[in-house]
XYZ file of C-alpha atoms in Angstrom:
317
model
C 0.000 0.000 0.000
C 1.450 3.382 -0.987
C 2.052 6.195 1.489
C -0.476 8.465 -0.249
C -3.154 5.788 -0.044
C -2.443 5.210 3.652
C -2.721 8.945 4.397
C -5.952 9.160 2.433
C -7.491 6.302 4.384
C -6.388 7.714 7.756
C -7.735 11.178 6.879
C -11.053 9.637 5.844
C -11.362 7.702 9.115
C -10.441 10.787 11.185
C -13.124 12.912 9.533
C -15.651 10.113 9.870
C -15.139 9.596 13.606
C -14.938 13.367 14.264
C -18.336 13.841 12.664
C -19.883 10.985 14.636
C -18.643 11.986 18.088
C -20.889 14.663 19.629
C -19.165 17.779 20.898
C -20.013 19.912 23.923
C -17.705 22.778 22.975
C -20.678 24.996 22.130
C -21.577 25.397 25.815
C -18.709 27.793 26.514
C -18.945 29.982 23.422
C -21.496 32.461 24.803
C -19.607 33.568 27.891
C -16.945 36.051 26.889
C -14.843 38.990 28.028
C -14.179 42.541 26.908
C -11.219 44.165 28.598
C -11.663 43.357 32.289
C -15.452 42.893 32.076
C -17.159 39.500 31.976
C -20.063 39.203 29.531
C -22.560 36.640 30.774
C -26.308 35.961 30.634
C -28.539 37.827 29.947
C -25.950 39.767 27.930
C -23.821 38.468 25.069
C -21.521 39.606 22.292
C -22.418 36.796 19.890
C -25.662 36.523 17.955
C -27.972 33.843 19.358
C -26.469 34.037 22.864
C -28.013 35.573 25.969
C -31.600 36.724 26.379
C -33.449 38.026 23.288
C -34.404 41.208 25.158
C -30.708 42.166 25.267
C -29.696 41.220 21.733
C -27.527 43.611 19.691
C -26.939 45.714 22.799
C -23.265 45.270 23.714
C -20.235 45.612 21.438
C -16.555 45.130 22.257
C -14.358 47.655 20.423
C -10.600 47.532 21.133
C -11.262 45.957 24.555
C -13.782 48.694 25.404
C -17.333 47.500 26.068
C -19.959 49.742 24.469
C -23.705 49.842 25.188
C -25.840 50.955 22.228
C -29.493 52.067 22.331
C -31.612 54.524 20.350
C -30.274 57.604 22.182
C -26.625 56.764 21.489
C -23.587 54.754 22.560
C -22.159 54.631 26.083
C -19.081 53.076 27.607
C -19.863 50.313 30.108
C -17.873 50.887 33.289
C -19.290 47.982 35.274
C -21.809 45.122 35.158
C -23.092 44.125 38.580
C -24.710 40.716 38.087
C -25.613 40.376 41.781
C -27.695 43.578 41.778
C -28.590 43.389 38.070
C -27.247 46.823 37.168
C -24.917 48.433 34.631
C -22.941 51.632 35.083
C -22.642 53.714 31.897
C -20.545 56.716 30.892
C -21.516 59.392 28.375
C -18.461 61.508 27.434
C -20.697 64.526 26.756
C -22.376 64.423 30.155
C -21.670 67.206 32.660
C -19.968 66.478 35.986
C -18.961 68.535 38.992
C -15.755 69.615 37.261
C -17.062 70.221 33.754
C -20.380 71.389 32.328
C -20.988 70.472 28.689
C -23.510 72.595 26.762
C -24.687 72.618 23.157
C -27.046 69.631 23.528
C -24.156 67.248 22.770
C -25.028 64.641 25.386
C -26.855 61.413 24.599
C -29.298 61.626 27.463
C -31.026 58.275 27.852
C -33.845 56.764 25.829
C -34.389 53.104 24.931
C -36.396 51.501 22.154
C -39.976 50.771 23.184
C -39.492 47.010 22.975
C -36.443 47.221 25.268
C -38.114 49.383 27.926
C -39.515 46.430 29.938
C -35.987 45.053 30.325
C -33.982 48.109 31.408
C -34.315 51.619 32.807
C -32.219 53.910 35.039
C -32.451 53.044 38.731
C -34.791 54.908 41.074
C -31.816 56.502 42.871
C -30.356 57.916 39.632
C -30.899 61.663 39.261
C -30.875 63.471 35.912
C -30.076 67.177 36.167
C -31.227 69.008 33.039
C -29.269 72.167 32.351
C -30.245 75.338 30.470
C -33.731 74.246 29.384
C -35.925 76.665 27.433
C -39.019 78.194 29.021
C -40.956 76.487 26.218
C -39.552 73.065 27.157
C -42.143 70.293 27.580
C -40.520 69.857 30.976
C -42.276 72.985 32.262
C -45.572 72.767 30.421
C -48.550 72.221 32.693
C -46.601 73.287 35.804
C -47.717 76.862 36.650
C -45.714 79.162 38.860
C -43.820 77.460 41.632
C -45.020 73.921 40.885
C -42.105 72.650 38.823
C -41.267 68.977 38.214
C -37.777 69.599 39.630
C -37.128 67.757 42.863
C -34.632 66.127 45.172
C -33.805 62.555 44.081
C -32.256 60.279 46.718
C -30.702 63.253 48.485
C -29.299 64.783 45.275
C -30.595 68.081 43.877
C -29.581 71.072 41.782
C -29.142 73.201 44.917
C -26.162 71.028 45.830
C -25.021 70.737 42.227
C -24.760 74.530 42.027
C -21.932 74.254 44.543
C -19.697 72.482 42.017
C -16.665 74.421 40.739
C -17.808 73.953 37.128
C -20.553 76.567 37.633
C -17.987 79.229 38.453
C -16.607 78.832 34.928
C -19.972 79.636 33.331
C -20.134 83.413 33.419
C -23.580 84.873 32.967
C -25.526 81.666 33.579
C -28.387 82.086 36.021
C -28.968 79.844 39.002
C -32.412 81.165 39.885
C -35.749 79.674 38.878
C -39.322 80.645 38.163
C -40.047 80.625 41.876
C -38.110 83.886 41.874
C -40.057 85.224 38.918
C -37.196 85.161 36.420
C -37.965 82.211 34.161
C -37.138 78.517 34.418
C -34.262 77.332 36.601
C -30.842 76.819 35.080
C -30.866 73.274 36.474
C -33.819 70.971 37.032
C -33.313 67.609 38.764
C -35.752 64.825 37.858
C -35.979 61.047 38.266
C -36.187 59.060 35.041
C -39.671 57.799 35.861
C -41.006 61.375 35.832
C -40.392 61.902 32.104
C -39.549 58.371 30.778
C -36.858 59.639 28.361
C -33.947 62.079 28.529
C -33.880 63.621 25.054
C -32.122 66.989 25.090
C -33.465 68.050 21.690
C -37.079 67.298 22.529
C -36.759 68.799 26.015
C -34.982 71.888 24.566
C -32.120 71.676 27.078
C -28.473 72.630 26.572
C -26.985 69.806 28.585
C -27.430 67.336 31.405
C -25.692 65.556 34.230
C -26.469 62.217 35.828
C -25.473 60.875 39.224
C -26.426 57.841 41.290
C -26.245 56.762 44.896
C -24.880 53.365 45.958
C -24.441 54.210 49.643
C -25.311 56.984 52.112
C -24.210 60.285 50.586
C -21.006 61.805 51.869
C -20.935 65.242 53.450
C -18.877 66.851 50.686
C -21.991 67.390 48.535
C -22.083 67.079 44.761
C -18.312 66.815 44.598
C -18.590 63.363 46.172
C -21.394 62.028 43.964
C -20.874 59.122 41.557
C -21.409 60.520 38.043
C -22.745 58.251 35.327
C -25.952 56.442 34.466
C -26.900 53.480 36.627
C -29.242 51.185 34.680
C -31.300 48.441 36.295
C -31.964 45.425 34.075
C -34.288 42.464 34.498
C -35.600 39.470 32.596
C -39.325 39.994 32.562
C -40.664 36.484 32.150
C -40.013 33.626 34.562
C -36.340 32.733 34.236
C -36.761 29.089 35.262
C -36.051 28.111 31.641
C -32.496 29.418 31.775
C -31.800 27.993 35.232
C -32.959 24.541 34.080
C -30.848 24.865 30.941
C -27.667 25.796 32.826
C -28.290 23.130 35.487
C -28.116 20.462 32.759
C -24.898 21.833 31.248
C -26.460 24.052 28.594
C -26.089 27.698 27.626
C -29.061 30.055 27.312
C -29.696 31.621 23.930
C -32.417 32.413 21.437
C -33.567 31.346 17.979
C -33.156 33.014 14.613
C -36.482 34.810 15.100
C -34.845 36.832 17.915
C -37.674 35.932 20.286
C -37.831 32.216 21.108
C -35.483 31.074 23.888
C -33.268 28.035 23.312
C -31.019 25.862 25.433
C -27.776 25.281 23.511
C -26.336 21.844 24.208
C -23.143 21.490 22.198
C -24.092 20.996 18.546
C -27.774 20.579 19.384
C -30.430 22.961 20.668
C -33.390 22.259 22.918
C -36.584 24.106 23.765
C -36.403 22.736 27.331
C -33.009 21.547 28.659
C -29.996 19.420 27.737
C -31.232 16.278 29.486
C -33.953 15.895 26.878
C -31.403 16.308 24.103
C -28.946 13.849 25.637
C -31.510 11.088 26.097
C -32.827 11.328 22.559
C -29.499 11.991 20.873
C -27.831 9.013 22.590
C -30.349 6.614 21.043
C -30.103 8.284 17.658
C -26.320 8.323 17.673
C -26.090 4.655 18.644
C -28.202 3.613 15.665
C -26.975 6.118 13.124
C -23.338 5.699 14.102
C -23.418 1.922 13.664
C -24.984 2.031 10.219
C -22.847 4.964 9.125
C -19.635 3.322 10.268
C -20.420 -0.025 8.630
C -21.511 1.618 5.381
C -18.451 3.845 5.273
C -16.048 0.960 5.833
C -17.724 -1.109 3.100
C -17.410 1.819 0.685
C -13.766 2.298 1.648
C -12.918 -1.357 1.026
C -14.780 -1.305 -2.259
C -12.783 1.722 -3.368
C -9.511 0.011 -2.417
C -10.588 -3.111 -4.307
C -11.311 -1.216 -7.489
C -8.312 1.079 -7.520
C -5.374 -0.516 -5.770
C -5.411 -4.247 -5.213
C -6.196 -7.470 -7.084
C -9.213 -9.282 -5.836
C -7.438 -12.186 -3.973
C -5.428 -9.764 -1.828
C -8.513 -7.752 -0.882
C -10.377 -10.948 -0.028
C -7.486 -11.893 2.213
C -7.762 -8.490 3.977
C -11.502 -8.892 4.473
C -11.075 -12.428 5.829
């Protein structure tokens, strides 16, 4: 037997057995990393992984994790899986050291179909800066009854104490309660207006801060600036727990809606135990017939192309 024929036969047998042996390598493909952040359920970077409510949401660009929704793109600073929250950064958002005007900031607004899955936390304050008197924010609130309020101990009165305001010459810090038009800053919780859209609200800028612990005594200078977003999986998540308990990975179908349990090369609409029990029986039958048929074909090919009939008969015997 020539060397080329031997290599051909060995390659054929390798491919045959590789195709017949089920693989579980697919279980680990959904969990991934971006920089120092772990991407796990319900989030994912790969299509088909994670929960369908969070599809096409996160992108890893040069080891920087980005969060993309209808209002814009944000850098993800942290994902807290225990408390189901993300911390986002908008580079055009004002802080205590810098106030950004010109309506450059993203604000925060999600697509309607995503809204049930994520929204800023209740202790996240949005401080809208330089809003027009004609802003929808002030319509329907006569005189002193403005929507501006203190949110989890954070308000514009404290924010005015930031050094950034000293750099804005000519900007007013008074409000309509003093009879001189709308306030320069109006603090609101997200639930009060459902979307932070600077263009629609006719505001020049915004800041966002959140509270994770009792506020420190140094005022707005000690706040945590960013957008803290609470996420949740609306429907009962027993499906994913059952899937992971049987060695599977949670994902969704090509329709972008139906949840699937990914079990290696096979998918299940329940869990991997159901796939294993059925696939074991199928593999045992299919593998036997496939292996026998393939070997017969291989011997027949050798008979026709390489050896006289008596020698092949001797091999078979």
